[in-house]
GROMACS .gro file of C-alpha atoms in nm:
model
  504
    1MET     CA    1  -3.528 -15.932   0.844
    2VAL     CA    2  -3.897 -15.895   0.931
    3SER     CA    3  -4.046 -15.771   1.251
    4ALA     CA    4  -4.334 -15.909   1.455
    5THR     CA    5  -4.502 -15.571   1.466
    6SER     CA    6  -4.453 -15.231   1.322
    7PRO     CA    7  -4.177 -15.044   1.504
    8SER     CA    8  -4.416 -14.754   1.556
    9PRO     CA    9  -4.609 -14.742   1.881
   10ALA     CA   10  -4.870 -14.513   1.728
   11ASP     CA   11  -5.081 -14.774   1.549
   12HIS     CA   12  -5.442 -14.803   1.666
   13VAL     CA   13  -5.634 -15.129   1.687
   14GLU     CA   14  -6.008 -15.122   1.744
   15GLY     CA   15  -6.133 -15.329   2.033
   16ARG     CA   16  -5.983 -15.417   2.369
   17ARG     CA   17  -5.741 -15.168   2.518
   18VAL     CA   18  -5.459 -15.261   2.757
   19ALA     CA   19  -5.228 -15.020   2.937
   20LEU     CA   20  -4.882 -15.141   3.025
   21LEU     CA   21  -4.729 -14.954   3.319
   22THR     CA   22  -4.369 -15.042   3.381
   23LEU     CA   23  -4.185 -14.987   3.714
   24GLY     CA   24  -3.828 -15.059   3.810
   25CYS     CA   25  -3.528 -15.116   3.585
   26ALA     CA   26  -3.462 -15.110   3.214
   27ARG     CA   27  -3.484 -15.488   3.202
   28ASN     CA   28  -3.852 -15.458   3.296
   29GLU     CA   29  -3.900 -15.213   3.009
   30VAL     CA   30  -3.776 -15.476   2.763
   31ASP     CA   31  -4.009 -15.735   2.913
   32SER     CA   32  -4.305 -15.496   2.874
   33GLU     CA   33  -4.224 -15.442   2.507
   34GLU     CA   34  -4.229 -15.820   2.456
   35LEU     CA   35  -4.567 -15.836   2.627
   36ALA     CA   36  -4.680 -15.549   2.407
   37ALA     CA   37  -4.586 -15.743   2.092
   38ARG     CA   38  -4.775 -16.052   2.211
   39LEU     CA   39  -5.084 -15.854   2.301
   40HIS     CA   40  -5.083 -15.649   1.978
   41ALA     CA   41  -5.062 -15.967   1.774
   42ASP     CA   42  -5.378 -16.088   1.946
   43GLY     CA   43  -5.568 -15.771   1.859
   44TRP     CA   44  -5.523 -15.566   2.173
   45GLN     CA   45  -5.473 -15.194   2.148
   46VAL     CA   46  -5.157 -15.136   2.356
   47THR     CA   47  -5.088 -14.807   2.533
   48THR     CA   48  -4.893 -14.674   2.828
   49ASP     CA   49  -5.185 -14.454   2.937
   50GLY     CA   50  -5.429 -14.612   3.180
   51GLU     CA   51  -5.709 -14.372   3.091
   52GLY     CA   52  -5.992 -14.559   2.921
   53ALA     CA   53  -5.816 -14.897   2.931
   54ASP     CA   54  -6.010 -15.220   2.973
   55VAL     CA   55  -5.716 -15.376   3.154
   56VAL     CA   56  -5.412 -15.220   3.322
   57VAL     CA   57  -5.109 -15.445   3.350
   58VAL     CA   58  -4.854 -15.322   3.607
   59ASN     CA   59  -4.507 -15.464   3.544
   60THR     CA   60  -4.395 -15.445   3.907
   61CYS     CA   61  -4.052 -15.419   4.069
   62GLY     CA   62  -3.971 -15.639   4.370
   63PHE     CA   63  -3.611 -15.544   4.438
   64VAL     CA   64  -3.620 -15.347   4.765
   65GLU     CA   65  -3.895 -15.230   5.002
   66LYS     CA   66  -3.944 -14.888   4.848
   67ALA     CA   67  -3.980 -15.040   4.501
   68LYS     CA   68  -4.238 -15.284   4.634
   69GLN     CA   69  -4.435 -15.002   4.797
   70ASP     CA   70  -4.430 -14.806   4.468
   71SER     CA   71  -4.568 -15.115   4.289
   72ILE     CA   72  -4.851 -15.151   4.542
   73GLN     CA   73  -4.942 -14.786   4.513
   74THR     CA   74  -4.944 -14.806   4.134
   75LEU     CA   75  -5.171 -15.116   4.142
   76LEU     CA   76  -5.413 -14.943   4.378
   77ALA     CA   77  -5.420 -14.629   4.167
   78ALA     CA   78  -5.489 -14.835   3.859
   79ALA     CA   79  -5.780 -15.003   4.034
   80GLY     CA   80  -5.923 -14.660   4.103
   81THR     CA   81  -5.969 -14.600   3.729
   82GLY     CA   82  -6.235 -14.871   3.705
   83ALA     CA   83  -6.020 -15.089   3.481
   84LYS     CA   84  -5.942 -15.447   3.556
   85VAL     CA   85  -5.593 -15.469   3.711
   86VAL     CA   86  -5.327 -15.731   3.656
   87ALA     CA   87  -4.996 -15.752   3.845
   88ALA     CA   88  -4.700 -15.893   3.653
   89GLY     CA   89  -4.324 -15.851   3.681
   90CYS     CA   90  -4.081 -15.920   3.958
   91MET     CA   91  -4.296 -15.849   4.263
   92ALA     CA   92  -4.577 -16.059   4.120
   93GLU     CA   93  -4.331 -16.342   4.047
   94ARG     CA   94  -4.169 -16.318   4.386
   95TYR     CA   95  -4.487 -16.326   4.601
   96GLY     CA   96  -4.755 -16.485   4.381
   97ARG     CA   97  -5.049 -16.610   4.583
   98GLU     CA   98  -4.944 -16.408   4.886
   99LEU     CA   99  -4.973 -16.087   4.685
  100ALA     CA  100  -5.305 -16.198   4.536
  101ASP     CA  101  -5.450 -16.270   4.883
  102SER     CA  102  -5.334 -15.930   5.021
  103LEU     CA  103  -5.438 -15.731   4.716
  104PRO     CA  104  -5.798 -15.813   4.615
  105GLU     CA  105  -5.802 -15.498   4.398
  106ALA     CA  106  -5.596 -15.694   4.140
  107GLN     CA  107  -5.801 -15.933   3.923
  108ALA     CA  108  -5.493 -16.150   3.856
  109VAL     CA  109  -5.132 -16.192   3.968
  110LEU     CA  110  -4.926 -16.349   3.692
  111SER     CA  111  -4.598 -16.538   3.686
  112PHE     CA  112  -4.326 -16.514   3.422
  113ASP     CA  113  -4.460 -16.852   3.310
  114ASP     CA  114  -4.780 -16.676   3.203
  115TYR     CA  115  -4.599 -16.440   2.963
  116PRO     CA  116  -4.608 -16.661   2.653
  117ASP     CA  117  -4.986 -16.681   2.695
  118ILE     CA  118  -5.040 -16.326   2.811
  119ALA     CA  119  -5.320 -16.255   2.564
  120ALA     CA  120  -5.512 -16.557   2.680
  121ARG     CA  121  -5.468 -16.456   3.040
  122LEU     CA  122  -5.605 -16.103   2.975
  123ASN     CA  123  -5.889 -16.241   2.769
  124ALA     CA  124  -5.985 -16.455   3.072
  125VAL     CA  125  -5.964 -16.148   3.302
  126VAL     CA  126  -6.196 -15.951   3.074
  127ALA     CA  127  -6.438 -16.248   3.064
  128GLY     CA  128  -6.451 -16.244   3.445
  129GLU     CA  129  -6.270 -16.569   3.488
  130GLN     CA  130  -6.063 -16.628   3.799
  131ILE     CA  131  -5.693 -16.699   3.748
  132THR     CA  132  -5.533 -16.883   4.035
  133ALA     CA  133  -5.207 -16.714   4.138
  134HIS     CA  134  -4.893 -16.928   4.143
  135THR     CA  135  -4.707 -17.048   4.445
  136PRO     CA  136  -4.360 -16.892   4.416
  137ARG     CA  137  -4.054 -17.112   4.395
  138ASP     CA  138  -3.685 -17.049   4.346
  139ARG     CA  139  -3.659 -17.011   3.969
  140ARG     CA  140  -3.294 -17.119   3.980
  141GLU     CA  141  -3.427 -17.471   4.040
  142LEU     CA  142  -3.609 -17.467   3.708
  143LEU     CA  143  -3.288 -17.460   3.506
  144PRO     CA  144  -3.002 -17.712   3.482
  145LEU     CA  145  -2.696 -17.644   3.703
  146THR     CA  146  -2.476 -17.659   3.396
  147PRO     CA  147  -2.503 -17.321   3.214
  148VAL     CA  148  -2.458 -17.464   2.862
  149GLN     CA  149  -2.773 -17.680   2.909
  150ARG     CA  150  -3.008 -17.396   3.006
  151ARG     CA  151  -3.112 -17.258   2.673
  152ASP     CA  152  -3.302 -17.572   2.572
  153SER     CA  153  -3.483 -17.612   2.905
  154GLY     CA  154  -3.811 -17.456   2.783
  155VAL     CA  155  -3.836 -17.228   3.091
  156SER     CA  156  -4.004 -16.890   3.023
  157LEU     CA  157  -3.740 -16.613   3.013
  158PRO     CA  158  -3.894 -16.268   2.984
  159GLY     CA  159  -3.732 -16.057   2.719
  160HIS     CA  160  -3.588 -16.354   2.533
  161GLY     CA  161  -3.887 -16.422   2.311
  162THR     CA  162  -3.867 -16.466   1.937
  163VAL     CA  163  -4.140 -16.564   1.690
  164THR     CA  164  -4.058 -16.909   1.561
  165ARG     CA  165  -4.370 -16.966   1.344
  166THR     CA  166  -4.632 -16.744   1.184
  167PRO     CA  167  -4.947 -16.825   0.985
  168THR     CA  168  -4.780 -16.692   0.666
  169ASP     CA  169  -4.437 -16.851   0.720
  170THR     CA  170  -4.479 -17.220   0.795
  171ASP     CA  171  -4.114 -17.289   0.720
  172THR     CA  172  -4.001 -17.088   1.020
  173ASP     CA  173  -3.926 -17.295   1.330
  174GLU     CA  174  -3.687 -17.318   1.628
  175HIS     CA  175  -3.401 -17.410   1.393
  176THR     CA  176  -3.435 -17.096   1.182
  177PRO     CA  177  -3.147 -16.849   1.227
  178ALA     CA  178  -3.236 -16.557   1.453
  179HIS     CA  179  -3.185 -16.300   1.180
  180LEU     CA  180  -3.462 -16.463   0.971
  181ARG     CA  181  -3.711 -16.481   1.257
  182GLN     CA  182  -3.957 -16.212   1.360
  183VAL     CA  183  -3.852 -15.990   1.649
  184LEU     CA  184  -4.098 -16.027   1.938
  185ARG     CA  185  -4.097 -15.673   2.058
  186ARG     CA  186  -4.314 -15.364   2.020
  187ARG     CA  187  -4.175 -15.027   2.122
  188LEU     CA  188  -4.377 -14.832   2.380
  189ASP     CA  189  -4.210 -14.497   2.309
  190THR     CA  190  -4.042 -14.323   2.021
  191GLY     CA  191  -3.725 -14.202   2.190
  192PRO     CA  192  -3.378 -14.244   2.033
  193VAL     CA  193  -3.257 -14.477   2.311
  194ALA     CA  194  -3.358 -14.837   2.381
  195SER     CA  195  -3.242 -15.114   2.603
  196LEU     CA  196  -3.124 -15.444   2.458
  197LYS     CA  197  -3.136 -15.742   2.697
  198LEU     CA  198  -2.821 -15.949   2.686
  199ALA     CA  199  -2.925 -16.216   2.931
  200SER     CA  200  -3.157 -16.297   3.222
  201GLY     CA  201  -3.089 -16.420   3.573
  202CYS     CA  202  -2.775 -16.441   3.780
  203ASP     CA  203  -2.551 -16.712   3.919
  204ARG     CA  204  -2.393 -16.498   4.186
  205ARG     CA  205  -2.491 -16.541   4.551
  206CYS     CA  206  -2.466 -16.195   4.694
  207ALA     CA  207  -2.593 -16.209   5.048
  208PHE     CA  208  -2.817 -15.904   5.020
  209CYS     CA  209  -2.982 -15.984   4.687
  210ALA     CA  210  -3.305 -16.178   4.622
  211ILE     CA  211  -3.309 -16.128   4.246
  212PRO     CA  212  -3.165 -16.468   4.142
  213ALA     CA  213  -3.439 -16.649   4.334
  214PHE     CA  214  -3.721 -16.487   4.128
  215ARG     CA  215  -3.533 -16.411   3.806
  216GLY     CA  216  -3.360 -16.749   3.790
  217ALA     CA  217  -3.015 -16.868   3.686
  218PHE     CA  218  -2.807 -16.691   3.422
  219VAL     CA  219  -2.902 -16.744   3.058
  220SER     CA  220  -2.747 -16.552   2.763
  221ARG     CA  221  -2.919 -16.465   2.444
  222THR     CA  222  -2.724 -16.559   2.133
  223PRO     CA  223  -2.527 -16.295   1.937
  224ASP     CA  224  -2.743 -16.346   1.630
  225GLU     CA  225  -3.063 -16.282   1.831
  226LEU     CA  226  -2.908 -15.961   1.972
  227LEU     CA  227  -2.785 -15.837   1.636
  228ALA     CA  228  -3.127 -15.907   1.475
  229GLU     CA  229  -3.305 -15.711   1.749
  230ALA     CA  230  -3.047 -15.427   1.728
  231GLU     CA  231  -3.113 -15.391   1.354
  232TRP     CA  232  -3.485 -15.388   1.416
  233LEU     CA  233  -3.448 -15.121   1.682
  234ALA     CA  234  -3.223 -14.911   1.454
  235LYS     CA  235  -3.493 -14.924   1.183
  236SER     CA  236  -3.746 -14.796   1.438
  237GLY     CA  237  -3.527 -14.489   1.498
  238VAL     CA  238  -3.312 -14.599   1.790
  239ARG     CA  239  -2.968 -14.440   1.793
  240GLU     CA  240  -2.826 -14.564   2.124
  241LEU     CA  241  -2.841 -14.919   2.256
  242VAL     CA  242  -2.807 -14.976   2.629
  243LEU     CA  243  -2.706 -15.336   2.701
  244VAL     CA  244  -2.881 -15.462   3.013
  245SER     CA  245  -2.891 -15.778   3.221
  246GLU     CA  246  -2.851 -15.880   3.584
  247ASN     CA  247  -2.481 -15.936   3.518
  248SER     CA  248  -2.343 -15.833   3.178
  249THR     CA  249  -1.992 -15.951   3.248
  250SER     CA  250  -2.115 -16.312   3.260
  251TYR     CA  251  -2.248 -16.283   2.904
  252GLY     CA  252  -2.145 -16.577   2.691
  253LYS     CA  253  -2.029 -16.811   2.968
  254ASP     CA  254  -2.321 -17.044   2.887
  255LEU     CA  255  -2.248 -17.013   2.518
  256GLY     CA  256  -1.899 -17.145   2.558
  257ASP     CA  257  -1.727 -16.809   2.506
  258PRO     CA  258  -1.638 -16.590   2.806
  259ARG     CA  259  -1.512 -16.323   2.564
  260ALA     CA  260  -1.849 -16.303   2.380
  261LEU     CA  261  -1.927 -15.952   2.501
  262GLU     CA  262  -1.591 -15.820   2.383
  263LYS     CA  263  -1.669 -15.962   2.037
  264LEU     CA  264  -2.033 -15.845   2.035
  265LEU     CA  265  -1.968 -15.476   2.115
  266PRO     CA  266  -1.805 -15.386   1.782
  267GLN     CA  267  -2.069 -15.578   1.591
  268LEU     CA  268  -2.347 -15.386   1.763
  269ALA     CA  269  -2.166 -15.058   1.707
  270ALA     CA  270  -2.149 -15.137   1.335
  271VAL     CA  271  -2.525 -15.170   1.296
  272THR     CA  272  -2.649 -14.909   1.049
  273GLY     CA  273  -2.810 -14.617   1.232
  274ILE     CA  274  -2.664 -14.693   1.574
  275VAL     CA  275  -2.422 -14.424   1.692
  276ARG     CA  276  -2.364 -14.538   2.049
  277VAL     CA  277  -2.359 -14.866   2.239
  278ARG     CA  278  -2.350 -14.859   2.616
  279ALA     CA  279  -2.278 -15.157   2.841
  280SER     CA  280  -2.421 -15.163   3.191
  281TYR     CA  281  -2.441 -15.388   3.500
  282LEU     CA  282  -2.074 -15.490   3.510
  283GLN     CA  283  -1.943 -15.698   3.800
  284PRO     CA  284  -1.595 -15.575   3.904
  285ALA     CA  285  -1.471 -15.924   3.984
  286GLU     CA  286  -1.554 -16.042   3.633
  287THR     CA  287  -1.442 -15.732   3.437
  288ARG     CA  288  -1.149 -15.869   3.250
  289PRO     CA  289  -0.875 -15.658   3.089
  290GLY     CA  290  -0.997 -15.747   2.743
  291LEU     CA  291  -1.347 -15.622   2.824
  292VAL     CA  292  -1.208 -15.304   2.971
  293GLU     CA  293  -1.015 -15.245   2.649
  294ALA     CA  294  -1.315 -15.318   2.431
  295ILE     CA  295  -1.537 -15.071   2.617
  296ALA     CA  296  -1.265 -14.804   2.639
  297THR     CA  297  -1.138 -14.815   2.283
  298THR     CA  298  -1.404 -14.952   2.039
  299PRO     CA  299  -1.541 -14.678   1.810
  300GLY     CA  300  -1.911 -14.630   1.869
  301VAL     CA  301  -1.899 -14.786   2.218
  302ALA     CA  302  -1.934 -14.540   2.505
  303PRO     CA  303  -1.625 -14.545   2.728
  304TYR     CA  304  -1.855 -14.591   3.025
  305PHE     CA  305  -1.810 -14.825   3.322
  306ASP     CA  306  -2.124 -14.907   3.523
  307LEU     CA  307  -1.951 -15.111   3.791
  308SER     CA  308  -2.140 -15.274   4.078
  309PHE     CA  309  -1.905 -15.212   4.367
  310GLN     CA  310  -2.162 -15.208   4.651
  311HIS     CA  311  -1.888 -15.127   4.908
  312SER     CA  312  -1.509 -15.107   4.918
  313SER     CA  313  -1.421 -15.234   5.263
  314GLU     CA  314  -1.289 -15.588   5.216
  315PRO     CA  315  -1.446 -15.730   5.534
  316VAL     CA  316  -1.790 -15.596   5.435
  317LEU     CA  317  -1.748 -15.731   5.078
  318ARG     CA  318  -1.663 -16.073   5.210
  319ARG     CA  319  -1.978 -16.075   5.425
  320MET     CA  320  -2.171 -15.972   5.119
  321ARG     CA  321  -2.017 -16.268   4.937
  322ARG     CA  322  -1.843 -16.040   4.697
  323PHE     CA  323  -1.478 -15.976   4.605
  324GLY     CA  324  -1.253 -15.677   4.589
  325SER     CA  325  -1.118 -15.392   4.795
  326THR     CA  326  -1.058 -15.019   4.772
  327ASP     CA  327  -0.721 -15.064   4.614
  328ARG     CA  328  -0.838 -15.332   4.364
  329PHE     CA  329  -1.129 -15.118   4.258
  330LEU     CA  330  -0.910 -14.810   4.218
  331GLU     CA  331  -0.674 -15.018   3.999
  332LEU     CA  332  -0.966 -15.125   3.783
  333LEU     CA  333  -1.076 -14.768   3.732
  334ALA     CA  334  -0.717 -14.660   3.660
  335SER     CA  335  -0.686 -14.929   3.392
  336ALA     CA  336  -0.993 -14.795   3.216
  337ARG     CA  337  -0.875 -14.435   3.237
  338ALA     CA  338  -0.532 -14.528   3.104
  339LEU     CA  339  -0.705 -14.623   2.781
  340ALA     CA  340  -0.976 -14.355   2.789
  341PRO     CA  341  -0.884 -14.061   3.017
  342ASP     CA  342  -1.234 -13.913   3.005
  343ALA     CA  343  -1.416 -14.243   3.061
  344GLY     CA  344  -1.731 -14.228   3.269
  345ALA     CA  345  -1.784 -14.441   3.574
  346ARG     CA  346  -2.072 -14.494   3.813
  347SER     CA  347  -2.162 -14.736   4.087
  348ASN     CA  348  -2.409 -14.814   4.366
  349PHE     CA  349  -2.325 -14.865   4.733
  350ILE     CA  350  -2.502 -15.012   5.036
  351VAL     CA  351  -2.459 -14.844   5.371
  352GLY     CA  352  -2.526 -15.018   5.702
  353PHE     CA  353  -2.478 -15.385   5.594
  354PRO     CA  354  -2.470 -15.619   5.895
  355GLY     CA  355  -2.134 -15.597   6.072
  356GLU     CA  356  -2.031 -15.267   5.910
  357THR     CA  357  -1.804 -15.067   6.142
  358ARG     CA  358  -1.684 -14.710   6.154
  359ALA     CA  359  -1.358 -14.829   6.002
  360ASP     CA  360  -1.551 -14.988   5.713
  361VAL     CA  361  -1.729 -14.657   5.652
  362ASP     CA  362  -1.398 -14.468   5.660
  363GLU     CA  363  -1.265 -14.711   5.401
  364LEU     CA  364  -1.566 -14.646   5.176
  365VAL     CA  365  -1.508 -14.272   5.216
  366ARG     CA  366  -1.152 -14.320   5.108
  367PHE     CA  367  -1.260 -14.503   4.796
  368LEU     CA  368  -1.528 -14.251   4.703
  369THR     CA  369  -1.291 -13.964   4.749
  370GLU     CA  370  -1.026 -14.121   4.522
  371ALA     CA  371  -1.247 -14.293   4.263
  372ARG     CA  372  -1.370 -13.982   4.078
  373LEU     CA  373  -1.703 -14.139   3.992
  374ASP     CA  374  -1.947 -13.946   3.770
  375ALA     CA  375  -2.258 -14.087   3.940
  376ILE     CA  376  -2.309 -14.260   4.276
  377GLY     CA  377  -2.624 -14.440   4.392
  378MET     CA  378  -2.638 -14.469   4.771
  379PHE     CA  379  -2.876 -14.716   4.942
  380ASP     CA  380  -2.947 -14.774   5.306
  381TYR     CA  381  -2.947 -15.142   5.395
  382SER     CA  382  -3.269 -15.318   5.478
  383ASP     CA  383  -3.341 -15.689   5.530
  384GLU     CA  384  -3.491 -15.857   5.223
  385ASP     CA  385  -3.707 -16.173   5.240
  386GLY     CA  386  -3.512 -16.491   5.159
  387THR     CA  387  -3.168 -16.342   5.160
  388GLU     CA  388  -2.872 -16.461   5.364
  389ALA     CA  389  -2.807 -16.109   5.496
  390ALA     CA  390  -3.147 -16.101   5.665
  391GLY     CA  391  -3.019 -16.369   5.908
  392LEU     CA  392  -2.672 -16.231   5.968
  393PRO     CA  393  -2.570 -16.112   6.311
  394GLY     CA  394  -2.427 -15.768   6.382
  395LYS     CA  395  -2.724 -15.570   6.256
  396VAL     CA  396  -2.657 -15.195   6.249
  397SER     CA  397  -2.924 -14.985   6.420
  398ALA     CA  398  -3.164 -14.791   6.206
  399ALA     CA  399  -3.046 -14.460   6.359
  400THR     CA  400  -2.685 -14.539   6.276
  401ILE     CA  401  -2.774 -14.651   5.920
  402LYS     CA  402  -2.957 -14.322   5.865
  403ARG     CA  403  -2.673 -14.116   5.999
  404ARG     CA  404  -2.417 -14.298   5.778
  405TYR     CA  405  -2.650 -14.282   5.476
  406ASP     CA  406  -2.703 -13.908   5.516
  407ARG     CA  407  -2.331 -13.846   5.553
  408LEU     CA  408  -2.228 -14.056   5.251
  409SER     CA  409  -2.512 -13.926   5.032
  410ALA     CA  410  -2.404 -13.569   5.097
  411LEU     CA  411  -2.042 -13.669   5.022
  412ALA     CA  412  -2.151 -13.848   4.699
  413ASP     CA  413  -2.338 -13.538   4.578
  414GLU     CA  414  -2.032 -13.318   4.650
  415LEU     CA  415  -1.791 -13.555   4.479
  416CYS     CA  416  -2.007 -13.603   4.169
  417SER     CA  417  -2.051 -13.229   4.136
  418GLN     CA  418  -1.670 -13.188   4.154
  419ARG     CA  419  -1.630 -13.454   3.890
  420ALA     CA  420  -1.870 -13.265   3.660
  421GLU     CA  421  -1.666 -12.949   3.716
  422ASP     CA  422  -1.357 -13.142   3.605
  423ARG     CA  423  -1.517 -13.166   3.262
  424LEU     CA  424  -1.537 -12.787   3.216
  425GLY     CA  425  -1.373 -12.697   2.887
  426SER     CA  426  -1.367 -13.054   2.762
  427THR     CA  427  -1.522 -13.181   2.444
  428VAL     CA  428  -1.812 -13.424   2.470
  429GLU     CA  429  -2.033 -13.611   2.224
  430VAL     CA  430  -2.398 -13.545   2.305
  431LEU     CA  431  -2.689 -13.752   2.185
  432VAL     CA  432  -3.002 -13.531   2.177
  433ASP     CA  433  -3.279 -13.702   2.375
  434SER     CA  434  -3.559 -13.439   2.382
  435ILE     CA  435  -3.648 -13.087   2.284
  436GLU     CA  436  -3.921 -12.918   2.491
  437ASP     CA  437  -4.003 -12.546   2.482
  438GLY     CA  438  -3.678 -12.475   2.307
  439VAL     CA  439  -3.468 -12.661   2.569
  440VAL     CA  440  -3.238 -12.916   2.399
  441GLU     CA  441  -3.145 -13.191   2.640
  442GLY     CA  442  -2.918 -13.488   2.572
  443ARG     CA  443  -2.647 -13.702   2.725
  444ALA     CA  444  -2.272 -13.725   2.689
  445ALA     CA  445  -2.098 -14.059   2.671
  446HIS     CA  446  -2.052 -14.071   3.049
  447GLN     CA  447  -2.424 -14.016   3.114
  448ALA     CA  448  -2.655 -14.317   3.095
  449PRO     CA  449  -3.031 -14.262   3.059
  450GLU     CA  450  -3.233 -14.179   3.374
  451VAL     CA  451  -2.952 -14.231   3.626
  452ASP     CA  452  -2.647 -14.018   3.547
  453GLY     CA  453  -2.753 -13.663   3.483
  454SER     CA  454  -2.782 -13.493   3.145
  455THR     CA  455  -2.629 -13.227   2.916
  456THR     CA  456  -2.828 -12.922   2.813
  457LEU     CA  457  -2.711 -12.768   2.487
  458VAL     CA  458  -2.694 -12.390   2.485
  459ALA     CA  459  -2.665 -12.154   2.188
  460PRO     CA  460  -2.314 -12.061   2.073
  461VAL     CA  461  -2.209 -11.697   2.068
  462GLU     CA  462  -2.119 -11.737   1.699
  463GLY     CA  463  -2.082 -12.027   1.458
  464GLY     CA  464  -2.134 -12.382   1.579
  465VAL     CA  465  -2.463 -12.570   1.540
  466ASP     CA  466  -2.800 -12.395   1.521
  467LEU     CA  467  -3.005 -12.521   1.821
  468ALA     CA  468  -3.327 -12.469   1.628
  469ALA     CA  469  -3.212 -12.721   1.367
  470LEU     CA  470  -3.146 -13.003   1.616
  471ARG     CA  471  -3.374 -13.306   1.649
  472PRO     CA  472  -3.390 -13.600   1.892
  473GLY     CA  473  -3.138 -13.858   1.782
  474ASP     CA  474  -2.880 -13.612   1.654
  475LEU     CA  475  -2.525 -13.668   1.775
  476VAL     CA  476  -2.323 -13.352   1.818
  477ARG     CA  477  -1.978 -13.262   1.940
  478ALA     CA  478  -1.995 -12.994   2.210
  479THR     CA  479  -1.777 -12.799   2.452
  480VAL     CA  480  -1.871 -12.803   2.821
  481THR     CA  481  -1.924 -12.450   2.950
  482GLY     CA  482  -2.102 -12.495   3.280
  483THR     CA  483  -2.230 -12.740   3.537
  484GLU     CA  484  -2.536 -12.774   3.763
  485GLY     CA  485  -2.459 -13.052   4.007
  486VAL     CA  486  -2.395 -13.357   3.794
  487ASP     CA  487  -2.557 -13.200   3.488
  488LEU     CA  488  -2.360 -13.020   3.217
  489LEU     CA  489  -2.416 -12.718   2.999
  490ALA     CA  490  -2.246 -12.737   2.661
  491VAL     CA  491  -2.223 -12.544   2.336
  492PRO     CA  492  -2.265 -12.764   2.024
  493ASP     CA  493  -1.969 -12.718   1.790
  494GLU     CA  494  -2.052 -12.955   1.505
  495MET     CA  495  -2.289 -13.226   1.392
  496ILE     CA  496  -2.138 -13.575   1.407
  497SER     CA  497  -2.440 -13.767   1.284
  498ALA     CA  498  -2.789 -13.636   1.211
  499ALA     CA  499  -3.091 -13.846   1.298
  500PRO     CA  500  -3.222 -14.002   0.976
  501GLY     CA  501  -3.553 -13.884   0.837
  502ALA     CA  502  -3.577 -13.567   1.044
  503ALA     CA  503  -3.696 -13.263   0.860
  504ARG     CA  504  -3.437 -12.988   0.859
   0.00000   0.00000   0.00000
């Protein structure tokens, strides 16, 4: 297999310099690396440092109000450097011309439809040409209602790009198998972990969520595309793949195989160089027993369940247009732990949804107390443009939302710390992420990047693994000896798999 660009982000190209600043979720990070590949192929020097850049592209987040404010602040800060500033990503797609009118500091506001021609757009920006911002529309309307017809629609899907033809390979076209095509991605860091995008969009209609309107309907990538990209990532030094999408449990439904993810997981885990595969963004209502078994028991797949519960009170879930209850969710977690007793589990929850009562909060407290989650994300409800929830009656007052949020956040911190303490004395497999000033930090199987805490490796009293010999990408077996909140301290006992190519 060939790659569209060198896996190394350290190459230097003389000429125009573009900085890609990525906000929001891991899905945006994949999109940025596709943009990086397109720009590098056109001769741009691509960096993540805005200093000295000709153009700064901010891949914005448009999920909730705080994320939008962070995006605005980043755009304004970029404008202060003297570079030309371009807004891309979810917030840019969601607001288009409205954002352009309210943010004159940005020279352009781009849509996802601009991504295939991103180099031409930036060339125009440098030349001083004006790019008219798009008028947003519901991107679900751009794709057929029938999922199996969506792949051939020609709609731009960020993170799905592959090179179908190159100047030196005129026999490559859209009919060429994915493993023979070039991977349209350029890594923007050298870490041992990378996200792999399973799909884009979502067909669910959760009352609080605007994402489907600007990300579009659900479209899976094919298994051969994913395996080809996984192999490319492994050759660039990646050791852990984190599977991301808006809804990973829907993967394959538009390919005619609802069990596609169960089949894909062992194939990804078998890719040479990959030591851990982690699934994320699972919808509880779609998490079938076969998928639970695949995640819990497949060698090389982290027994880790990132389940989007959002609440556990049945009346609140119904108003959210979701399914489940405290007891059903506890049964789901119990089924995973029956197969993998030390399985990790995390979720996010919304406090103060319209109509939420004290009894609903008490029910959520019951769930949190019994669920034994390793990580909990707590969000206070706010109305989002274009969502059904924004027009629902029974709004909870801001003061009440804050009070409930503060109470449940404190409870979540306490429960997650207790869960970490439950792991004292247990054996964990730690992937080393970074080594700075002699501090070796990594993550156990129940700890996803960025969101779930970490494990610091400490020197053994005698025997074990020499900390000084460890390198990022090493996978070691370790014994948990201490906790700091959700974080663990562990003594490395033995090397499971050394990162290839590292000097020892």
